[in-house]
Short mmCIF file of C-alpha atoms in Angstrom, two decimals:
data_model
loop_
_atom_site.label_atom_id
_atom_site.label_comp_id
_atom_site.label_asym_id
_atom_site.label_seq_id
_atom_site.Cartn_x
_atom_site.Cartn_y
_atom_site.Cartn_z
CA UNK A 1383 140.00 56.08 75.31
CA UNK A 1384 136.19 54.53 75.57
CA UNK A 1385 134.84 53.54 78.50
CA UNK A 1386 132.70 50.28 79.37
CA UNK A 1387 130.57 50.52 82.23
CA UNK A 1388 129.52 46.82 83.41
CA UNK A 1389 126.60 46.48 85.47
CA UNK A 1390 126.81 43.11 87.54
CA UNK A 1391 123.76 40.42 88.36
CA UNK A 1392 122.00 40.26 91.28
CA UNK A 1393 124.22 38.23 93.50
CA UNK A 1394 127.54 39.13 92.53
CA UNK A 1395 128.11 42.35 94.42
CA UNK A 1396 128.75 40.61 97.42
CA UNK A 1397 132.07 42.54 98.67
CA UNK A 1398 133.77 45.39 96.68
CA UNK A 1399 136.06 42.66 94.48
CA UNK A 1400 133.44 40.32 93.96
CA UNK A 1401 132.03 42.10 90.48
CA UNK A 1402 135.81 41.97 89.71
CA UNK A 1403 136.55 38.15 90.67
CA UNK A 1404 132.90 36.64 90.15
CA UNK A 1405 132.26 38.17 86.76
CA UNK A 1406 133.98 38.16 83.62
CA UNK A 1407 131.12 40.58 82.04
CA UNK A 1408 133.53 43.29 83.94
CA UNK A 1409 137.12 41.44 83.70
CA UNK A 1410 136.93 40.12 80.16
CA UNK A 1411 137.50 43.69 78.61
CA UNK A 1412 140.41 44.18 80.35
CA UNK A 1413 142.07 40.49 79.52
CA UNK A 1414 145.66 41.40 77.92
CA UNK A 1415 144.78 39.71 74.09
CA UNK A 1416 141.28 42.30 73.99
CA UNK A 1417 143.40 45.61 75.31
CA UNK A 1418 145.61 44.75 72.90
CA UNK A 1419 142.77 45.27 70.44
CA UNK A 1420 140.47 47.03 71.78
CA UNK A 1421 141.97 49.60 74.55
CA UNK A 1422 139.83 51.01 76.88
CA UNK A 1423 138.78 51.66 79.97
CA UNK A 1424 136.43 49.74 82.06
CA UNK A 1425 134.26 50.47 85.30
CA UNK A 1426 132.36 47.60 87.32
CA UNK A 1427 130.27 49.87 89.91
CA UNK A 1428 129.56 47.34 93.20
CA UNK A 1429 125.60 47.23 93.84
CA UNK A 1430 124.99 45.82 97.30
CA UNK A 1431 121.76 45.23 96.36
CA UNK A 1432 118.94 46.25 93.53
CA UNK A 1433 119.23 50.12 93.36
CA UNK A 1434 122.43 51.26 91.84
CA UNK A 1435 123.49 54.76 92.79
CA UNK A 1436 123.11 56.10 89.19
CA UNK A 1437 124.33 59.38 89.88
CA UNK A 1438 127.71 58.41 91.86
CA UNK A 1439 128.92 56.21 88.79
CA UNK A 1440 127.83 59.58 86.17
CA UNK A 1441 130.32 61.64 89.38
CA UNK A 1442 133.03 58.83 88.49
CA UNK A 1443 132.96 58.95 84.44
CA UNK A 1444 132.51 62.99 84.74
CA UNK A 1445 135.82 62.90 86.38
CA UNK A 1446 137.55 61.09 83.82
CA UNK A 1447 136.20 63.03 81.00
CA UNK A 1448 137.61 66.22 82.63
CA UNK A 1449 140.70 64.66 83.25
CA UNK A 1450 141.27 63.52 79.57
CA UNK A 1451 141.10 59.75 80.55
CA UNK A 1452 137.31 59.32 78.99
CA UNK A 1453 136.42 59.62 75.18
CA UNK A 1454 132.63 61.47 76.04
CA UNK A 1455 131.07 60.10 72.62
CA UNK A 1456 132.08 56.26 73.13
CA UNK A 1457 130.80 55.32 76.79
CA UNK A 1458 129.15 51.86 76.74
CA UNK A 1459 126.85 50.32 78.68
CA UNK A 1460 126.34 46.65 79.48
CA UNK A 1461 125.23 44.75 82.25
CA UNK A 1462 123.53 40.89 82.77
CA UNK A 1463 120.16 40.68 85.07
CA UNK A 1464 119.84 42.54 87.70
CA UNK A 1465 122.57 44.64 85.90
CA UNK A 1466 120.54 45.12 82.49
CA UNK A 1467 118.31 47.17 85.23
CA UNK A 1468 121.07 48.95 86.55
CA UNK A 1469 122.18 49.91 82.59
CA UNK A 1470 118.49 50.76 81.97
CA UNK A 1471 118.48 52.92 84.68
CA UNK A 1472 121.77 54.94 83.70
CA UNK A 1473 120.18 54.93 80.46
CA UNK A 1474 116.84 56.29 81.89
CA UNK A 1475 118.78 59.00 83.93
CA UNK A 1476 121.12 60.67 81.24
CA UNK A 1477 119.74 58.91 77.44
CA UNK A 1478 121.63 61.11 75.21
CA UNK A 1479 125.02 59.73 77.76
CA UNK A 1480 125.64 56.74 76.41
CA UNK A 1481 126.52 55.66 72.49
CA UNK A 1482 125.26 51.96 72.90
CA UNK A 1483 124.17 49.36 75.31
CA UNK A 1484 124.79 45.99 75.46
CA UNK A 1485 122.28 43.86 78.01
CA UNK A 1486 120.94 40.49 78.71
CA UNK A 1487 118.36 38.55 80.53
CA UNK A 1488 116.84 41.15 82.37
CA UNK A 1489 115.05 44.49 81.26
CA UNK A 1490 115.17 46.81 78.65
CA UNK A 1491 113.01 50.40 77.66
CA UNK A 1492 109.39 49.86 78.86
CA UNK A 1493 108.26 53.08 78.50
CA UNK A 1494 106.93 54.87 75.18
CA UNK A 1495 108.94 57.81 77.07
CA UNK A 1496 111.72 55.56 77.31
CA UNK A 1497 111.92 54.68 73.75
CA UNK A 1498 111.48 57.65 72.13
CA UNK A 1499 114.36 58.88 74.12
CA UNK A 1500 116.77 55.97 73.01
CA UNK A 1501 115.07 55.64 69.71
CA UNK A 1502 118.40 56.01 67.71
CA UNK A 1503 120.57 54.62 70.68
CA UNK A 1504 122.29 51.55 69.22
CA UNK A 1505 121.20 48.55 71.43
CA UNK A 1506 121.91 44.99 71.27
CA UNK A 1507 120.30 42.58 73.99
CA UNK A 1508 120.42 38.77 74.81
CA UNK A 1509 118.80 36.12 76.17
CA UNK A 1510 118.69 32.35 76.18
CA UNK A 1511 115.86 30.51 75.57
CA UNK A 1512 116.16 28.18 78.87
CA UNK A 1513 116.47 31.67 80.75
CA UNK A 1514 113.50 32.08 83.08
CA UNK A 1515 113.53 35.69 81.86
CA UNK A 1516 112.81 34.77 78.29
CA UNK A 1517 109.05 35.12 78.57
CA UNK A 1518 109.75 38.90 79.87
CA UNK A 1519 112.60 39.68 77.38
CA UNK A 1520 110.18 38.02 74.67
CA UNK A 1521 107.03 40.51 75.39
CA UNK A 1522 109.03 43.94 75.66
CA UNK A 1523 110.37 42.80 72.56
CA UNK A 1524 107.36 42.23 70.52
CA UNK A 1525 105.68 45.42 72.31
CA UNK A 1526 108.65 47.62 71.49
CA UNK A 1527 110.90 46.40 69.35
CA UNK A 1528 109.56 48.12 66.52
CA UNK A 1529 109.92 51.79 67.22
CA UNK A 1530 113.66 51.23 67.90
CA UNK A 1531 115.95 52.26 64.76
CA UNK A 1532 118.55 50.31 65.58
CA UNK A 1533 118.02 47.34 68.04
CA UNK A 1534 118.89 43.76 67.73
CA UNK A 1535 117.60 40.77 70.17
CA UNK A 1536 119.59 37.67 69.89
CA UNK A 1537 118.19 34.48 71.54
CA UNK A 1538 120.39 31.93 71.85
CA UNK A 1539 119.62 28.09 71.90
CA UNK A 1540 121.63 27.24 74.71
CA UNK A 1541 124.57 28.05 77.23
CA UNK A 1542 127.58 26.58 76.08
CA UNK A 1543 131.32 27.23 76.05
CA UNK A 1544 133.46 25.60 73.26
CA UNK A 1545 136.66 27.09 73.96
CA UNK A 1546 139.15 25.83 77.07
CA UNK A 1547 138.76 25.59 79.72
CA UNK A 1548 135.14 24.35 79.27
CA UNK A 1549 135.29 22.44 76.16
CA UNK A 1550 131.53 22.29 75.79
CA UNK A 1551 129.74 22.50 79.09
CA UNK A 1552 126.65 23.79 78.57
CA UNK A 1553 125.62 25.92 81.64
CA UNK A 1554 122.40 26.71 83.05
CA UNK A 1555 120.28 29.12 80.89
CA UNK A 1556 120.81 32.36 83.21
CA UNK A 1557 124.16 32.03 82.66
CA UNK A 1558 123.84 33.67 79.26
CA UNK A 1559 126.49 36.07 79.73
CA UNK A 1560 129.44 33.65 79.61
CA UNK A 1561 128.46 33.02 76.01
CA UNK A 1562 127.77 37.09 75.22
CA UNK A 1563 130.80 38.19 75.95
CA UNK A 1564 132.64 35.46 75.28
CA UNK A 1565 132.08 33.22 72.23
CA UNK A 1566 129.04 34.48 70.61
CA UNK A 1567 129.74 36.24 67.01
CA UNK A 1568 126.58 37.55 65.25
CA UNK A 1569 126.79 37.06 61.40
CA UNK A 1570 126.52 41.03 60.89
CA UNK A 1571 127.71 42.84 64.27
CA UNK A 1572 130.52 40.30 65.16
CA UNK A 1573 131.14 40.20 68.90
CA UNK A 1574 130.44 42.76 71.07
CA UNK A 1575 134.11 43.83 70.55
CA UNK A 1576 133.82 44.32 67.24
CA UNK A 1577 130.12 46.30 67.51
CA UNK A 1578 131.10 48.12 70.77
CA UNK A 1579 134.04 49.62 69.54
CA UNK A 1580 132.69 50.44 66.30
CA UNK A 1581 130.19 53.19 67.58
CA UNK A 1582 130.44 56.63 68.31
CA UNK A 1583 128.52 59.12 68.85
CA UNK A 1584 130.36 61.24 66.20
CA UNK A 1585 129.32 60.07 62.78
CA UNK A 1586 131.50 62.48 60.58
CA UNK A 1587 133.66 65.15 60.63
CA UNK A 1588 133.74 67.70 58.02
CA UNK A 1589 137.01 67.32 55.17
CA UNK A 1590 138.00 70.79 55.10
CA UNK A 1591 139.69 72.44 51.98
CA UNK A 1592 141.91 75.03 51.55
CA UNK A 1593 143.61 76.86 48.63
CA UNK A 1594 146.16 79.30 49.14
CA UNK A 1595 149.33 81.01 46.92
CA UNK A 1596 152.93 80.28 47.93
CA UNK A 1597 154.37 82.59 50.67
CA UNK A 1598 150.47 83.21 51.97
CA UNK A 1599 149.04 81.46 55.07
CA UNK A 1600 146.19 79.72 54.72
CA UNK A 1601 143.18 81.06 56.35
CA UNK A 1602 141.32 78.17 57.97
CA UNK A 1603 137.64 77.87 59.31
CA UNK A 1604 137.24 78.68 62.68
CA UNK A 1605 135.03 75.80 62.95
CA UNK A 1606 133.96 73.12 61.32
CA UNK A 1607 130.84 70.39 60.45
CA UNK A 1608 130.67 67.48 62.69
CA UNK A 1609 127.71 64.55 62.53
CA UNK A 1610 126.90 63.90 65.76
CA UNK A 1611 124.13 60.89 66.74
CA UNK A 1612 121.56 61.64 69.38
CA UNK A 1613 119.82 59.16 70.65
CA UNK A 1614 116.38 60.55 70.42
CA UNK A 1615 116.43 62.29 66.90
CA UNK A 1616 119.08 60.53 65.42
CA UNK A 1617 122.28 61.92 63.32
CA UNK A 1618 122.26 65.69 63.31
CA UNK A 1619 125.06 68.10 61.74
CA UNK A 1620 126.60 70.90 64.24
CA UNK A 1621 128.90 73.46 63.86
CA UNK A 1622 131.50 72.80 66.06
CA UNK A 1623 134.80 75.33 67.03
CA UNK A 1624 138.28 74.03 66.05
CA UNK A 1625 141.60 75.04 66.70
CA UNK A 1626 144.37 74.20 64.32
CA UNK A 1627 147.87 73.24 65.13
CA UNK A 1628 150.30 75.74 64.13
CA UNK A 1629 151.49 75.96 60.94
CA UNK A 1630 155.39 76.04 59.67
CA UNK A 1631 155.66 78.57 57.12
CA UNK A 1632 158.01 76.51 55.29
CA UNK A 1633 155.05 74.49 54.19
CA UNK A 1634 153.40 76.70 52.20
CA UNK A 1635 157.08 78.32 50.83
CA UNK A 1636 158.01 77.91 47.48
CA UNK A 1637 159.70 74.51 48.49
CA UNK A 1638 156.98 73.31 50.33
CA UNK A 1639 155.10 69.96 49.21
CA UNK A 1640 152.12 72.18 47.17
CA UNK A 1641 149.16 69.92 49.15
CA UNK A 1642 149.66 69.31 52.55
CA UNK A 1643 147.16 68.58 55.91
CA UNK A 1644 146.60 70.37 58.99
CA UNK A 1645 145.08 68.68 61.94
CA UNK A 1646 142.93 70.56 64.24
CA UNK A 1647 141.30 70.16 67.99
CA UNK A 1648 137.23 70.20 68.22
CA UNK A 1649 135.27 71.00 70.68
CA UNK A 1650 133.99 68.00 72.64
CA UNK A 1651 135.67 65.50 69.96
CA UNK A 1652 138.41 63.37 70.41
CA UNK A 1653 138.72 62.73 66.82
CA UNK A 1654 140.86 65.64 64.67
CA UNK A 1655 139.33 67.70 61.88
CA UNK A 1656 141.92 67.74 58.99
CA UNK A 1657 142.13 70.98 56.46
CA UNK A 1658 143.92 69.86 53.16
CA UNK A 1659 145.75 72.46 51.99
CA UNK A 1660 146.69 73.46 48.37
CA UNK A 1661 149.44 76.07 47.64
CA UNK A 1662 149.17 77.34 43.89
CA UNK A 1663 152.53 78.34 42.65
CA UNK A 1664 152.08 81.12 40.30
CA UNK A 1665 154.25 82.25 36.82
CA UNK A 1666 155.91 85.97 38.64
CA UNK A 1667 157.58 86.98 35.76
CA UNK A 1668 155.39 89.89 35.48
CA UNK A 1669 155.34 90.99 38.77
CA UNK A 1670 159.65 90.39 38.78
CA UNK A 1671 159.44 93.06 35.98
CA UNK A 1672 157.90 95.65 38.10
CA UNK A 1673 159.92 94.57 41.31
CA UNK A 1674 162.83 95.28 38.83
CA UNK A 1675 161.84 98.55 37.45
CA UNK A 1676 161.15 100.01 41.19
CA UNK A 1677 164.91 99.28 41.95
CA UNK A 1678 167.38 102.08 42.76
CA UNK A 1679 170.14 100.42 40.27
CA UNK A 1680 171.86 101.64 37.57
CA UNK A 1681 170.90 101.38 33.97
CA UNK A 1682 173.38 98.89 33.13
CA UNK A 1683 172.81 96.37 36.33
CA UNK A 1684 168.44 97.10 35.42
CA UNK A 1685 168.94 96.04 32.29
CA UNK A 1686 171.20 92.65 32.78
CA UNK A 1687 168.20 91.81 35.76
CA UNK A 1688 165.68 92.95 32.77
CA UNK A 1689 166.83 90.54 29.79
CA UNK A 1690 167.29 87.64 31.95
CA UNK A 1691 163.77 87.64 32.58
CA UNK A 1692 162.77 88.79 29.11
CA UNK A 1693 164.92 85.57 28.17
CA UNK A 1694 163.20 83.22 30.56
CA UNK A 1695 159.46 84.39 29.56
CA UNK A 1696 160.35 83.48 26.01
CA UNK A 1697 161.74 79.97 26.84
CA UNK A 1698 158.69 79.62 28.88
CA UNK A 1699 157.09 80.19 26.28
CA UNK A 1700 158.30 77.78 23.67
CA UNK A 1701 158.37 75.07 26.60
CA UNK A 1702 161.77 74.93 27.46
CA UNK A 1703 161.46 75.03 31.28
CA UNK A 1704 164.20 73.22 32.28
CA UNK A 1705 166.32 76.50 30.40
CA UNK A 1706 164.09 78.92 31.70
CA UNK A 1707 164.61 77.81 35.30
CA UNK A 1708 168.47 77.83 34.48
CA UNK A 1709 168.13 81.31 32.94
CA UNK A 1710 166.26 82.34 36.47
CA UNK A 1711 168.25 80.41 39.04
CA UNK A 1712 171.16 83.07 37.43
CA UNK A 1713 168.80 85.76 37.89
CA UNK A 1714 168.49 84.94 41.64
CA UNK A 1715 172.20 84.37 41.86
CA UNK A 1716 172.74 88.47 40.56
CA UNK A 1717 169.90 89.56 42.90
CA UNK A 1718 171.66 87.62 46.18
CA UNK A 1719 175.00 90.00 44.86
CA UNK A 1720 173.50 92.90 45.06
CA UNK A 1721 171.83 92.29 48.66
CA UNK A 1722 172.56 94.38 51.19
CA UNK A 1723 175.15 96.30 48.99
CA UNK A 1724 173.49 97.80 45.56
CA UNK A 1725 169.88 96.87 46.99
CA UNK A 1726 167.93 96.56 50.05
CA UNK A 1727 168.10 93.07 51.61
CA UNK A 1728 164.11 92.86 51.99
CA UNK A 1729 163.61 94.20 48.33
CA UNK A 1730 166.64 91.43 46.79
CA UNK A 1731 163.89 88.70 49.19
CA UNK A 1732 161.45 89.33 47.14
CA UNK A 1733 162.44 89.19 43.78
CA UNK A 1734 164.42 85.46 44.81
CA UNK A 1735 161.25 84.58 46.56
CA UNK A 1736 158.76 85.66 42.78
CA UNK A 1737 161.60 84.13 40.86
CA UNK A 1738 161.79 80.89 42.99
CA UNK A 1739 158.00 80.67 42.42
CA UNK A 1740 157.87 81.32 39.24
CA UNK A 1741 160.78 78.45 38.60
CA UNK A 1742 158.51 75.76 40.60
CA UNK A 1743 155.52 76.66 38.66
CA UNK A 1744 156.82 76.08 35.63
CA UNK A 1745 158.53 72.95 36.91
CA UNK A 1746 155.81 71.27 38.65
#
C-alpha cells in the first residue's frame, strides 16, 4: 500500500503517543471512513525536539518495502511547522525518495541545490494568513516558486472548522493544519486525499501486444517500458524486467477466447504490466491434406479422410461454413476411430487439432 509519513509541530512530541493523541495531521489518515477510501499506511516519527533522526525513519520505511508492506513509488511526505522542517529534511536527505510532499507553516526548499533536486517533485504547501510564519512562507515563495514544475501554495484566509464538532470556531492562525487536512478542498487538486493518492512515481506502463497462432505459446517481452517521474529531471522511460504469470495452454487452444491478457510482475513496481494476446486461427485444410497423405492407411480409408476435406474446402468456398464445419466435425469423428488402432494416437492429434482450427476459423 502507500505510505504517509507525518512530521509533527514543535510541541507535540512530548511522549511517544503524543504525535498520535495531540495531532490529527498523523491520526486523520488512519480514521475508519478515509481507510475505507484511501488505504494506506501511515508513520508519525516522535521528535523530542528540532532535529529529527532522518536516517532512522528511511531504516523504518526500508523495512517495510522489503517486507512487501510499502508501495516504494507512493511514499508521502507531510508535516505542519516544525514538522514541514523535519519533511524538508527527509526530502533534503534522499529527493528522488519521496513522490510528493504536503507541508505547512514552516519551511520549504531554500536552496537553488535544493530545488533543482525536487524540481519535478509534486509539492503542495499551506499557510494562513494570520500565521506568524506567513511573511517567511511568503518570501521563499516569491524567490522560488518559479523554478518548481509542479508546486502549489495555498493561503488561506482564516482557521476555521465548519464541520462538528466545531461548527465554526475559527482557531488561531498556526493552527492551519486542522483546516489542511481536514476541510480544505482546492478547486483543481481536491483534498489532500484526493491529490496524495493520486501520485506515483510510475507514470505509465507499457500496453504490450502479442500475436500468436492457435496451439503456439506466445512469446512475451522479457521486459517492458515503464514512465517513471524523478524528481530532478522529471518523467523518464526505462526498461524495466517482467515476469509473466504462467500461462494455461488452453488459452491459446483452438477453444480458447482468440484475445486474451496476461499480467506480469516488474521490477520495483507494484503496478502489473498486461500483454494482450491475439491467437489467429488459421484455414488447415491444406496442411490436413498433407497430414493425410503421410498416413500409413489404406487406399480406401485415405481416400474417405481425402474427399471429406475436398468437400469442406469447396463449401468453404461458396460460404457455407456452417456445412463445412459439419462436413469436418465428421472428419474428426473418423480420425478419433482410427486412433491408436489404424493410426498413431499423436499423428490422429494432429489432424483433430488442424481440423478443429480450421472449423473455428471459418466460424469466427
Amino acid at each position: 500500500m502507500p505510505l504517509v509519513v507525518y512530521f509533527h509541530g514543535g510541541g507535540q512530541g512530548g511522549d511517544n503517543y503524543n504525535p498520535a493523541r495531540f495531532s490529527n495531521g498523523g491520526t486523520v489518515w488512519a480514521e475508519p471512513e478515509n481507510q475505507a477510501e484511501f488505504p494506506t499506511h501511515v508513520l508519525v516519527p516522535r521528535t523530542p525536539g528540532f532535529q529529527t533522526d532522518i536516517a532512522a525513519v528511511k531504516g523504518v520505511i526500508d523495512r517495510w518495502i522489503a517486507e512487501g508492506k510499502v508501495d516504494p513509488n507512493r511514499i508521502y511526505m507531510t508535516g505542519f511547522s516544525m514538522g514541514s522542517s523535519s519533511t524538508w529534511a527527509f526530502v533534503s536527505a534522499y529527493p528522488e525518495y519521496v513522490a510528493a510532499a504536503f507541508y505547512g507553516a514552516g519551511t520549504g526548499p531554500q536552496t537553488a541545490e535544493l530545488v533543482d533536486a525536487v524540481d519535478h517533485m509534486p509539492l503542495w504547501e499551506w499557510v494562513d494568513e494570520q500565521d506568524f510564519a506567513y511573511d517567511g512562507v511568503l518570501d521563499r515563495f516569491n524567490t522560488w516558486g518559479e523554478y518548481l514544475t509542479d508546486y502549489e501554495l495555498t493561503i488561506l484566509p482564516e482557521v476555521t472548522l465548519y464541520e462538528y464538532p466545531y461548527n465554526g470556531w475559527t482557531f488561531d492562525g498556526h493552527s492551519s493544519w486542522l483546516v489542511a487536512y481536514n476541510e480544505y478542498v482546492h478547486d483543481t487538486r481536491g483534498t489532500v486525499f484526493d491529490w496524495f493518492f493520486g501520485i506515483s512515481r510510475i507514470r505509465g506502463i507499457e500496453e504490450v501486444a502479442v500475436d500468436t497462432v492457435a496451439g503456439v505459446a506466445p512469446e512475451l517481452p522479457e521486459t517492458v517500458t515503464v514512465d517513471v517521474n524523478h524528481n530532478a529531471t522529471g518523467v523518464v522511460s526505462e526498461e524495466r524486467s517482467v515476469v509473466w504469470d504462467a500461462i494455461d495452454p488452453a488459452a491459446y487452444g483452438v477453444a480458447g477466447p482468440g484475445v486474451f491478457t496476461v499480467e506480469g510482475t516488474i521490477d520495483g513496481v507494484v503496478e502489473k504490466a498486461v500483454a494482450t494476446v491475439t491467437v489467429e486461427y488459421r484455414n488447415r485444410i491444406d496442411d490436413l491434406y498433407d497430414l493425410v497423405a503421410d498416413l500409413d492407411l489404406n487406399t480406401g480409408n485415405k481416400k474417405a479422410l481425402t474427399v471429406k476435406l475436398s468437400t469442406a474446402e469447396r463449401l468453404i468456398a461458396t460460404g457455407s461454413t456452417g456445412a463445412a464445419s459439419n462436413v469436418l466435425g465428421a472428419f474428426i469423428n473418423q480420425v478419433n476411430a482410427f486412433s491408436g488402432t489404424k493410426i498413431p494416437e499423436a499423428q490422429a492429434e494432429e489432424l483433430v487439432f488442424a481440423a478443429e482450427e480450421t472449423i473455428r476459423s471459418i466460424t469466427d
